[in-house]
PDB file of N, CA and C in Angstrom:
ATOM      1  N   MET A1113      79.432   4.733  73.502  1.00 85.00           N
ATOM      2  CA  MET A1113      78.884   5.519  74.584  1.00 85.00           C
ATOM      3  C   MET A1113      77.607   6.234  74.149  1.00 85.00           C
ATOM      4  N   LYS A1114      77.634   6.822  72.957  1.00 86.00           N
ATOM      5  CA  LYS A1114      76.446   7.517  72.465  1.00 86.00           C
ATOM      6  C   LYS A1114      75.288   6.550  72.237  1.00 86.00           C
ATOM      7  N   LYS A1115      75.619   5.339  71.799  1.00 88.00           N
ATOM      8  CA  LYS A1115      74.580   4.340  71.554  1.00 88.00           C
ATOM      9  C   LYS A1115      73.913   3.920  72.873  1.00 88.00           C
ATOM     10  N   GLN A1116      74.702   3.754  73.917  1.00 89.00           N
ATOM     11  CA  GLN A1116      74.149   3.392  75.223  1.00 89.00           C
ATOM     12  C   GLN A1116      73.302   4.528  75.790  1.00 89.00           C
ATOM     13  N   LEU A1117      73.746   5.748  75.596  1.00 93.00           N
ATOM     14  CA  LEU A1117      72.983   6.901  76.057  1.00 93.00           C
ATOM     15  C   LEU A1117      71.658   7.005  75.305  1.00 93.00           C
ATOM     16  N   ALA A1118      71.702   6.732  74.011  1.00 91.00           N
ATOM     17  CA  ALA A1118      70.475   6.759  73.208  1.00 91.00           C
ATOM     18  C   ALA A1118      69.505   5.673  73.675  1.00 91.00           C
ATOM     19  N   LYS A1119      70.023   4.482  73.979  1.00 92.00           N
ATOM     20  CA  LYS A1119      69.172   3.401  74.486  1.00 92.00           C
ATOM     21  C   LYS A1119      68.563   3.768  75.837  1.00 92.00           C
ATOM     22  N   ALA A1120      69.376   4.332  76.715  1.00 92.00           N
ATOM     23  CA  ALA A1120      68.883   4.723  78.033  1.00 92.00           C
ATOM     24  C   ALA A1120      67.809   5.803  77.909  1.00 92.00           C
ATOM     25  N   LEU A1121      68.011   6.744  77.016  1.00 95.00           N
ATOM     26  CA  LEU A1121      67.023   7.795  76.805  1.00 95.00           C
ATOM     27  C   LEU A1121      65.732   7.225  76.234  1.00 95.00           C
ATOM     28  N   GLU A1122      65.850   6.321  75.283  1.00 94.00           N
ATOM     29  CA  GLU A1122      64.652   5.708  74.699  1.00 94.00           C
ATOM     30  C   GLU A1122      63.887   4.883  75.740  1.00 94.00           C
ATOM     31  N   ILE A1123      64.594   4.140  76.559  1.00 94.00           N
ATOM     32  CA  ILE A1123      63.941   3.354  77.608  1.00 94.00           C
ATOM     33  C   ILE A1123      63.274   4.288  78.617  1.00 94.00           C
ATOM     34  N   SER A1124      63.928   5.380  78.950  1.00 95.00           N
ATOM     35  CA  SER A1124      63.347   6.342  79.894  1.00 95.00           C
ATOM     36  C   SER A1124      62.067   6.961  79.345  1.00 95.00           C
ATOM     37  N   VAL A1125      62.081   7.350  78.084  1.00 96.00           N
ATOM     38  CA  VAL A1125      60.897   7.949  77.467  1.00 96.00           C
ATOM     39  C   VAL A1125      59.763   6.923  77.383  1.00 96.00           C
ATOM     40  N   GLU A1126      60.075   5.710  76.983  1.00 95.00           N
ATOM     41  CA  GLU A1126      59.059   4.664  76.899  1.00 95.00           C
ATOM     42  C   GLU A1126      58.491   4.340  78.286  1.00 95.00           C
ATOM     43  N   THR A1127      59.344   4.343  79.303  1.00 96.00           N
ATOM     44  CA  THR A1127      58.893   4.063  80.659  1.00 96.00           C
ATOM     45  C   THR A1127      57.975   5.165  81.170  1.00 96.00           C
ATOM     46  N   LEU A1128      58.345   6.409  80.945  1.00 96.00           N
ATOM     47  CA  LEU A1128      57.498   7.522  81.359  1.00 96.00           C
ATOM     48  C   LEU A1128      56.151   7.468  80.631  1.00 96.00           C
ATOM     49  N   ASN A1129      56.193   7.184  79.347  1.00 96.00           N
ATOM     50  CA  ASN A1129      54.971   7.046  78.552  1.00 96.00           C
ATOM     51  C   ASN A1129      54.103   5.914  79.097  1.00 96.00           C
ATOM     52  N   TYR A1130      54.722   4.786  79.410  1.00 96.00           N
ATOM     53  CA  TYR A1130      53.994   3.642  79.977  1.00 96.00           C
ATOM     54  C   TYR A1130      53.345   4.023  81.306  1.00 96.00           C
ATOM     55  N   TRP A1131      54.088   4.700  82.170  1.00 96.00           N
ATOM     56  CA  TRP A1131      53.559   5.080  83.485  1.00 96.00           C
ATOM     57  C   TRP A1131      52.367   6.013  83.363  1.00 96.00           C
ATOM     58  N   VAL A1132      52.463   7.025  82.515  1.00 95.00           N
ATOM     59  CA  VAL A1132      51.380   8.004  82.387  1.00 95.00           C
ATOM     60  C   VAL A1132      50.118   7.346  81.832  1.00 95.00           C
ATOM     61  N   ILE A1133      50.267   6.576  80.771  1.00 95.00           N
ATOM     62  CA  ILE A1133      49.103   5.923  80.162  1.00 95.00           C
ATOM     63  C   ILE A1133      48.530   4.863  81.098  1.00 95.00           C
ATOM     64  N   SER A1134      49.386   4.104  81.752  1.00 94.00           N
ATOM     65  CA  SER A1134      48.918   3.070  82.666  1.00 94.00           C
ATOM     66  C   SER A1134      48.208   3.688  83.869  1.00 94.00           C
ATOM     67  N   TYR A1135      48.697   4.822  84.353  1.00 93.00           N
ATOM     68  CA  TYR A1135      48.043   5.503  85.470  1.00 93.00           C
ATOM     69  C   TYR A1135      46.633   5.951  85.065  1.00 93.00           C
ATOM     70  N   ALA A1136      46.510   6.505  83.876  1.00 91.00           N
ATOM     71  CA  ALA A1136      45.197   6.948  83.393  1.00 91.00           C
ATOM     72  C   ALA A1136      44.260   5.756  83.199  1.00 91.00           C
ATOM     73  N   LEU A1137      44.761   4.681  82.598  1.00 91.00           N
ATOM     74  CA  LEU A1137      43.929   3.501  82.387  1.00 91.00           C
ATOM     75  C   LEU A1137      43.526   2.848  83.709  1.00 91.00           C
ATOM     76  N   SER A1138      44.442   2.808  84.663  1.00 90.00           N
ATOM     77  CA  SER A1138      44.120   2.227  85.972  1.00 90.00           C
ATOM     78  C   SER A1138      43.057   3.051  86.683  1.00 90.00           C
ATOM     79  N   SER A1139      43.159   4.366  86.573  1.00 88.00           N
ATOM     80  CA  SER A1139      42.146   5.226  87.183  1.00 88.00           C
ATOM     81  C   SER A1139      40.786   5.010  86.539  1.00 88.00           C
ATOM     82  N   MET A1140      40.749   4.896  85.221  1.00 88.00           N
ATOM     83  CA  MET A1140      39.482   4.675  84.530  1.00 88.00           C
ATOM     84  C   MET A1140      38.935   3.278  84.832  1.00 88.00           C
ATOM     85  N   THR A1141      39.813   2.309  84.984  1.00 87.00           N
ATOM     86  CA  THR A1141      39.372   0.968  85.356  1.00 87.00           C
ATOM     87  C   THR A1141      38.695   0.997  86.718  1.00 87.00           C
ATOM     88  N   LEU A1142      39.261   1.769  87.633  1.00 85.00           N
ATOM     89  CA  LEU A1142      38.670   1.891  88.966  1.00 85.00           C
ATOM     90  C   LEU A1142      37.309   2.582  88.902  1.00 85.00           C
ATOM     91  N   VAL A1143      37.193   3.618  88.083  1.00 84.00           N
ATOM     92  CA  VAL A1143      35.921   4.335  87.959  1.00 84.00           C
ATOM     93  C   VAL A1143      34.830   3.416  87.393  1.00 84.00           C
ATOM     94  N   PHE A1144      35.199   2.594  86.411  1.00 85.00           N
ATOM     95  CA  PHE A1144      34.219   1.742  85.738  1.00 85.00           C
ATOM     96  C   PHE A1144      34.209   0.314  86.273  1.00 85.00           C
ATOM     97  N   ARG A1145      34.645   0.084  87.504  1.00 82.00           N
ATOM     98  CA  ARG A1145      34.788  -1.284  88.009  1.00 82.00           C
ATOM     99  C   ARG A1145      33.475  -2.067  88.035  1.00 82.00           C
ATOM    100  N   ALA A1146      32.339  -1.395  88.072  1.00 83.00           N
ATOM    101  CA  ALA A1146      31.044  -2.094  88.099  1.00 83.00           C
ATOM    102  C   ALA A1146      30.283  -1.940  86.785  1.00 83.00           C
ATOM    103  N   GLU A1147      30.928  -1.446  85.753  1.00 85.00           N
ATOM    104  CA  GLU A1147      30.285  -1.206  84.454  1.00 85.00           C
ATOM    105  C   GLU A1147      30.978  -2.041  83.382  1.00 85.00           C
ATOM    106  N   TRP A1148      30.365  -2.120  82.221  1.00 88.00           N
ATOM    107  CA  TRP A1148      30.957  -2.915  81.145  1.00 88.00           C
ATOM    108  C   TRP A1148      32.219  -2.294  80.553  1.00 88.00           C
ATOM    109  N   PRO A1149      32.436  -0.953  80.552  1.00 86.00           N
ATOM    110  CA  PRO A1149      33.704  -0.411  80.016  1.00 86.00           C
ATOM    111  C   PRO A1149      34.938  -0.869  80.790  1.00 86.00           C
ATOM    112  N   PHE A1150      34.738  -1.445  81.978  1.00 90.00           N
ATOM    113  CA  PHE A1150      35.857  -1.991  82.743  1.00 90.00           C
ATOM    114  C   PHE A1150      36.681  -2.949  81.888  1.00 90.00           C
ATOM    115  N   VAL A1151      36.001  -3.771  81.118  1.00 92.00           N
ATOM    116  CA  VAL A1151      36.679  -4.768  80.286  1.00 92.00           C
ATOM    117  C   VAL A1151      37.582  -4.090  79.266  1.00 92.00           C
ATOM    118  N   VAL A1152      37.111  -3.010  78.683  1.00 92.00           N
ATOM    119  CA  VAL A1152      37.889  -2.289  77.672  1.00 92.00           C
ATOM    120  C   VAL A1152      39.148  -1.681  78.294  1.00 92.00           C
ATOM    121  N   PHE A1153      39.002  -1.035  79.428  1.00 91.00           N
ATOM    122  CA  PHE A1153      40.158  -0.400  80.062  1.00 91.00           C
ATOM    123  C   PHE A1153      41.144  -1.432  80.599  1.00 91.00           C
ATOM    124  N   PHE A1154      40.642  -2.530  81.149  1.00 92.00           N
ATOM    125  CA  PHE A1154      41.536  -3.576  81.640  1.00 92.00           C
ATOM    126  C   PHE A1154      42.296  -4.224  80.484  1.00 92.00           C
ATOM    127  N   ALA A1155      41.592  -4.501  79.388  1.00 94.00           N
ATOM    128  CA  ALA A1155      42.252  -5.077  78.210  1.00 94.00           C
ATOM    129  C   ALA A1155      43.298  -4.114  77.654  1.00 94.00           C
ATOM    130  N   SER A1156      43.008  -2.829  77.707  1.00 94.00           N
ATOM    131  CA  SER A1156      43.975  -1.833  77.240  1.00 94.00           C
ATOM    132  C   SER A1156      45.226  -1.828  78.113  1.00 94.00           C
ATOM    133  N   GLU A1157      45.053  -2.030  79.413  1.00 93.00           N
ATOM    134  CA  GLU A1157      46.212  -2.109  80.308  1.00 93.00           C
ATOM    135  C   GLU A1157      47.089  -3.315  79.973  1.00 93.00           C
ATOM    136  N   VAL A1158      46.459  -4.438  79.709  1.00 94.00           N
ATOM    137  CA  VAL A1158      47.212  -5.651  79.344  1.00 94.00           C
ATOM    138  C   VAL A1158      47.938  -5.438  78.022  1.00 94.00           C
ATOM    139  N   TRP A1159      47.251  -4.837  77.042  1.00 96.00           N
ATOM    140  CA  TRP A1159      47.875  -4.555  75.746  1.00 96.00           C
ATOM    141  C   TRP A1159      49.046  -3.596  75.916  1.00 96.00           C
ATOM    142  N   LEU A1160      48.887  -2.580  76.769  1.00 95.00           N
ATOM    143  CA  LEU A1160      49.945  -1.599  76.989  1.00 95.00           C
ATOM    144  C   LEU A1160      51.195  -2.252  77.561  1.00 95.00           C
ATOM    145  N   LEU A1161      51.022  -3.157  78.509  1.00 94.00           N
ATOM    146  CA  LEU A1161      52.178  -3.855  79.080  1.00 94.00           C
ATOM    147  C   LEU A1161      52.881  -4.694  78.025  1.00 94.00           C
ATOM    148  N   GLY A1162      52.113  -5.374  77.172  1.00 95.00           N
ATOM    149  CA  GLY A1162      52.708  -6.163  76.091  1.00 95.00           C
ATOM    150  C   GLY A1162      53.435  -5.291  75.080  1.00 95.00           C
ATOM    151  N   SER A1163      52.857  -4.153  74.765  1.00 96.00           N
ATOM    152  CA  SER A1163      53.487  -3.220  73.835  1.00 96.00           C
ATOM    153  C   SER A1163      54.780  -2.655  74.419  1.00 96.00           C
ATOM    154  N   TYR A1164      54.747  -2.330  75.698  1.00 96.00           N
ATOM    155  CA  TYR A1164      55.953  -1.834  76.373  1.00 96.00           C
ATOM    156  C   TYR A1164      57.050  -2.889  76.357  1.00 96.00           C
ATOM    157  N   TYR A1165      56.674  -4.127  76.635  1.00 96.00           N
ATOM    158  CA  TYR A1165      57.646  -5.227  76.608  1.00 96.00           C
ATOM    159  C   TYR A1165      58.282  -5.366  75.224  1.00 96.00           C
ATOM    160  N   GLU A1166      57.475  -5.296  74.179  1.00 96.00           N
ATOM    161  CA  GLU A1166      58.004  -5.430  72.814  1.00 96.00           C
ATOM    162  C   GLU A1166      58.977  -4.298  72.484  1.00 96.00           C
ATOM    163  N   LYS A1167      58.653  -3.080  72.898  1.00 96.00           N
ATOM    164  CA  LYS A1167      59.546  -1.945  72.630  1.00 96.00           C
ATOM    165  C   LYS A1167      60.860  -2.087  73.384  1.00 96.00           C
ATOM    166  N   ILE A1168      60.786  -2.524  74.631  1.00 96.00           N
ATOM    167  CA  ILE A1168      62.010  -2.697  75.417  1.00 96.00           C
ATOM    168  C   ILE A1168      62.843  -3.842  74.862  1.00 96.00           C
ATOM    169  N   THR A1169      62.193  -4.901  74.415  1.00 96.00           N
ATOM    170  CA  THR A1169      62.913  -6.016  73.793  1.00 96.00           C
ATOM    171  C   THR A1169      63.644  -5.555  72.540  1.00 96.00           C
ATOM    172  N   ALA A1170      62.987  -4.712  71.745  1.00 95.00           N
ATOM    173  CA  ALA A1170      63.614  -4.205  70.523  1.00 95.00           C
ATOM    174  C   ALA A1170      64.816  -3.310  70.839  1.00 95.00           C
ATOM    175  N   VAL A1171      64.712  -2.524  71.890  1.00 94.00           N
ATOM    176  CA  VAL A1171      65.814  -1.624  72.251  1.00 94.00           C
ATOM    177  C   VAL A1171      66.986  -2.404  72.824  1.00 94.00           C
ATOM    178  N   LEU A1172      66.714  -3.352  73.705  1.00 94.00           N
ATOM    179  CA  LEU A1172      67.784  -4.085  74.377  1.00 94.00           C
ATOM    180  C   LEU A1172      68.295  -5.296  73.607  1.00 94.00           C
ATOM    181  N   ASN A1173      67.530  -5.782  72.652  1.00 93.00           N
ATOM    182  CA  ASN A1173      67.882  -6.987  71.880  1.00 93.00           C
ATOM    183  C   ASN A1173      68.089  -8.199  72.775  1.00 93.00           C
ATOM    184  N   SER A1174      67.370  -8.250  73.886  1.00 92.00           N
ATOM    185  CA  SER A1174      67.479  -9.368  74.816  1.00 92.00           C
ATOM    186  C   SER A1174      66.162  -9.525  75.554  1.00 92.00           C
ATOM    187  N   ARG A1175      65.573 -10.694  75.446  1.00 94.00           N
ATOM    188  CA  ARG A1175      64.309 -10.942  76.141  1.00 94.00           C
ATOM    189  C   ARG A1175      64.507 -11.026  77.653  1.00 94.00           C
ATOM    190  N   LYS A1176      65.633 -11.587  78.057  1.00 95.00           N
ATOM    191  CA  LYS A1176      65.906 -11.746  79.476  1.00 95.00           C
ATOM    192  C   LYS A1176      65.987 -10.376  80.167  1.00 95.00           C
ATOM    193  N   TRP A1177      66.734  -9.446  79.590  1.00 95.00           N
ATOM    194  CA  TRP A1177      66.848  -8.113  80.162  1.00 95.00           C
ATOM    195  C   TRP A1177      65.542  -7.339  80.050  1.00 95.00           C
ATOM    196  N   ALA A1178      64.799  -7.571  78.977  1.00 95.00           N
ATOM    197  CA  ALA A1178      63.513  -6.896  78.811  1.00 95.00           C
ATOM    198  C   ALA A1178      62.521  -7.334  79.878  1.00 95.00           C
ATOM    199  N   VAL A1179      62.508  -8.622  80.191  1.00 96.00           N
ATOM    200  CA  VAL A1179      61.623  -9.121  81.246  1.00 96.00           C
ATOM    201  C   VAL A1179      62.012  -8.494  82.583  1.00 96.00           C
ATOM    202  N   LEU A1180      63.308  -8.411  82.854  1.00 96.00           N
ATOM    203  CA  LEU A1180      63.776  -7.817  84.101  1.00 96.00           C
ATOM    204  C   LEU A1180      63.384  -6.335  84.192  1.00 96.00           C
ATOM    205  N   VAL A1181      63.603  -5.591  83.120  1.00 95.00           N
ATOM    206  CA  VAL A1181      63.251  -4.168  83.102  1.00 95.00           C
ATOM    207  C   VAL A1181      61.745  -3.994  83.274  1.00 95.00           C
ATOM    208  N   CYS A1182      60.949  -4.787  82.545  1.00 95.00           N
ATOM    209  CA  CYS A1182      59.488  -4.682  82.655  1.00 95.00           C
ATOM    210  C   CYS A1182      59.013  -5.027  84.060  1.00 95.00           C
ATOM    211  N   ALA A1183      59.591  -6.040  84.662  1.00 95.00           N
ATOM    212  CA  ALA A1183      59.201  -6.419  86.023  1.00 95.00           C
ATOM    213  C   ALA A1183      59.542  -5.311  87.013  1.00 95.00           C
ATOM    214  N   LEU A1184      60.724  -4.720  86.881  1.00 96.00           N
ATOM    215  CA  LEU A1184      61.117  -3.635  87.777  1.00 96.00           C
ATOM    216  C   LEU A1184      60.241  -2.398  87.587  1.00 96.00           C
ATOM    217  N   VAL A1185      59.952  -2.059  86.331  1.00 95.00           N
ATOM    218  CA  VAL A1185      59.112  -0.892  86.049  1.00 95.00           C
ATOM    219  C   VAL A1185      57.695  -1.124  86.560  1.00 95.00           C
ATOM    220  N   PHE A1186      57.162  -2.326  86.362  1.00 94.00           N
ATOM    221  CA  PHE A1186      55.822  -2.638  86.846  1.00 94.00           C
ATOM    222  C   PHE A1186      55.770  -2.598  88.370  1.00 94.00           C
ATOM    223  N   ALA A1187      56.787  -3.161  89.027  1.00 95.00           N
ATOM    224  CA  ALA A1187      56.844  -3.135  90.490  1.00 95.00           C
ATOM    225  C   ALA A1187      56.941  -1.699  91.007  1.00 95.00           C
ATOM    226  N   ALA A1188      57.733  -0.875  90.346  1.00 95.00           N
ATOM    227  CA  ALA A1188      57.844   0.528  90.744  1.00 95.00           C
ATOM    228  C   ALA A1188      56.522   1.259  90.536  1.00 95.00           C
ATOM    229  N   PHE A1189      55.814   0.923  89.461  1.00 93.00           N
ATOM    230  CA  PHE A1189      54.506   1.534  89.206  1.00 93.00           C
ATOM    231  C   PHE A1189      53.508   1.135  90.293  1.00 93.00           C
ATOM    232  N   VAL A1190      53.481  -0.125  90.655  1.00 92.00           N
ATOM    233  CA  VAL A1190      52.573  -0.593  91.712  1.00 92.00           C
ATOM    234  C   VAL A1190      52.917   0.083  93.038  1.00 92.00           C
ATOM    235  N   LEU A1191      54.196   0.226  93.337  1.00 94.00           N
ATOM    236  CA  LEU A1191      54.614   0.919  94.556  1.00 94.00           C
ATOM    237  C   LEU A1191      54.179   2.386  94.517  1.00 94.00           C
ATOM    238  N   PHE A1192      54.343   3.030  93.375  1.00 92.00           N
ATOM    239  CA  PHE A1192      53.915   4.427  93.217  1.00 92.00           C
ATOM    240  C   PHE A1192      52.413   4.564  93.445  1.00 92.00           C
ATOM    241  N   VAL A1193      51.633   3.686  92.817  1.00 90.00           N
ATOM    242  CA  VAL A1193      50.174   3.753  92.954  1.00 90.00           C
ATOM    243  C   VAL A1193      49.746   3.461  94.388  1.00 90.00           C
ATOM    244  N   SER A1194      50.424   2.547  95.048  1.00 89.00           N
ATOM    245  CA  SER A1194      50.054   2.236  96.434  1.00 89.00           C
ATOM    246  C   SER A1194      50.359   3.406  97.365  1.00 89.00           C
ATOM    247  N   GLN A1195      51.360   4.207  97.051  1.00 91.00           N
ATOM    248  CA  GLN A1195      51.711   5.354  97.886  1.00 91.00           C
ATOM    249  C   GLN A1195      50.886   6.598  97.545  1.00 91.00           C
ATOM    250  N   VAL A1196      50.654   6.839  96.257  1.00 87.00           N
ATOM    251  CA  VAL A1196      49.974   8.055  95.803  1.00 87.00           C
ATOM    252  C   VAL A1196      48.472   7.846  95.668  1.00 87.00           C
ATOM    253  N   GLY A1197      48.083   6.686  95.165  1.00 84.00           N
ATOM    254  CA  GLY A1197      46.669   6.404  94.925  1.00 84.00           C
ATOM    255  C   GLY A1197      46.285   6.718  93.486  1.00 84.00           C
ATOM    256  N   LEU A1198      45.069   6.375  93.143  1.00 81.00           N
ATOM    257  CA  LEU A1198      44.549   6.616  91.805  1.00 81.00           C
ATOM    258  C   LEU A1198      43.544   7.759  91.845  1.00 81.00           C
ATOM    259  N   VAL A1199      43.306   8.353  90.698  1.00 77.00           N
ATOM    260  CA  VAL A1199      42.302   9.395  90.593  1.00 77.00           C
ATOM    261  C   VAL A1199      40.946   8.727  90.683  1.00 77.00           C
ATOM    262  N   GLN A1200      40.110   9.209  91.591  1.00 75.00           N
ATOM    263  CA  GLN A1200      38.784   8.637  91.753  1.00 75.00           C
ATOM    264  C   GLN A1200      37.746   9.697  91.442  1.00 75.00           C
ATOM    265  N   GLY A1201      36.644   9.252  90.954  1.00 70.00           N
ATOM    266  CA  GLY A1201      35.565  10.177  90.634  1.00 70.00           C
ATOM    267  C   GLY A1201      34.370   9.414  90.117  1.00 70.00           C
ATOM    268  N   SER A1202      33.449  10.150  89.575  1.00 69.00           N
ATOM    269  CA  SER A1202      32.275   9.516  89.000  1.00 69.00           C
ATOM    270  C   SER A1202      32.115   9.990  87.561  1.00 69.00           C
ATOM    271  N   VAL A1203      31.361   9.245  86.816  1.00 65.00           N
ATOM    272  CA  VAL A1203      31.135   9.576  85.418  1.00 65.00           C
ATOM    273  C   VAL A1203      29.965  10.544  85.353  1.00 65.00           C
ATOM    274  N   ALA A1204      30.169  11.661  84.672  1.00 69.00           N
ATOM    275  CA  ALA A1204      29.110  12.666  84.526  1.00 69.00           C
ATOM    276  C   ALA A1204      28.834  12.843  83.033  1.00 69.00           C
ATOM    277  N   PRO A1205      27.578  12.849  82.638  1.00 73.00           N
ATOM    278  CA  PRO A1205      27.264  13.071  81.228  1.00 73.00           C
ATOM    279  C   PRO A1205      27.662  14.484  80.790  1.00 73.00           C
ATOM    280  N   PHE A1206      27.986  14.642  79.508  1.00 71.00           N
ATOM    281  CA  PHE A1206      28.394  15.936  78.988  1.00 71.00           C
ATOM    282  C   PHE A1206      27.290  16.974  79.095  1.00 71.00           C
ATOM    283  N   SER A1207      26.060  16.542  79.057  1.00 72.00           N
ATOM    284  CA  SER A1207      24.949  17.501  79.121  1.00 72.00           C
ATOM    285  C   SER A1207      24.841  18.193  80.461  1.00 72.00           C
ATOM    286  N   LYS A1208      25.442  17.624  81.504  1.00 64.00           N
ATOM    287  CA  LYS A1208      25.374  18.211  82.840  1.00 64.00           C
ATOM    288  C   LYS A1208      26.632  18.992  83.204  1.00 64.00           C
ATOM    289  N   LEU A1209      27.588  19.082  82.289  1.00 59.00           N
ATOM    290  CA  LEU A1209      28.829  19.805  82.588  1.00 59.00           C
ATOM    291  C   LEU A1209      28.694  21.260  82.299  1.00 59.00           C
TER     292      LEU A1209
END
């Protein structure tokens, strides 16, 4: 029972971490959509999803369940972003702040 609770807690923490970082990266990707840093932020999002998958696979010891969890978490993230939206803004140089 304690082992299952520890796994659930670890998955919850990793999921929250994934959501927060992915939300920030998605917002920055939107800000830089017409600039070259777009590539960096988009690549970081892809890397983050792969890293999340590897961590979930290690916790669950099953690729099949890890794929299911990652798909559900990603779908929930997309639903959240579609309802709440992303942070939008413009890039301002530090000298003007």
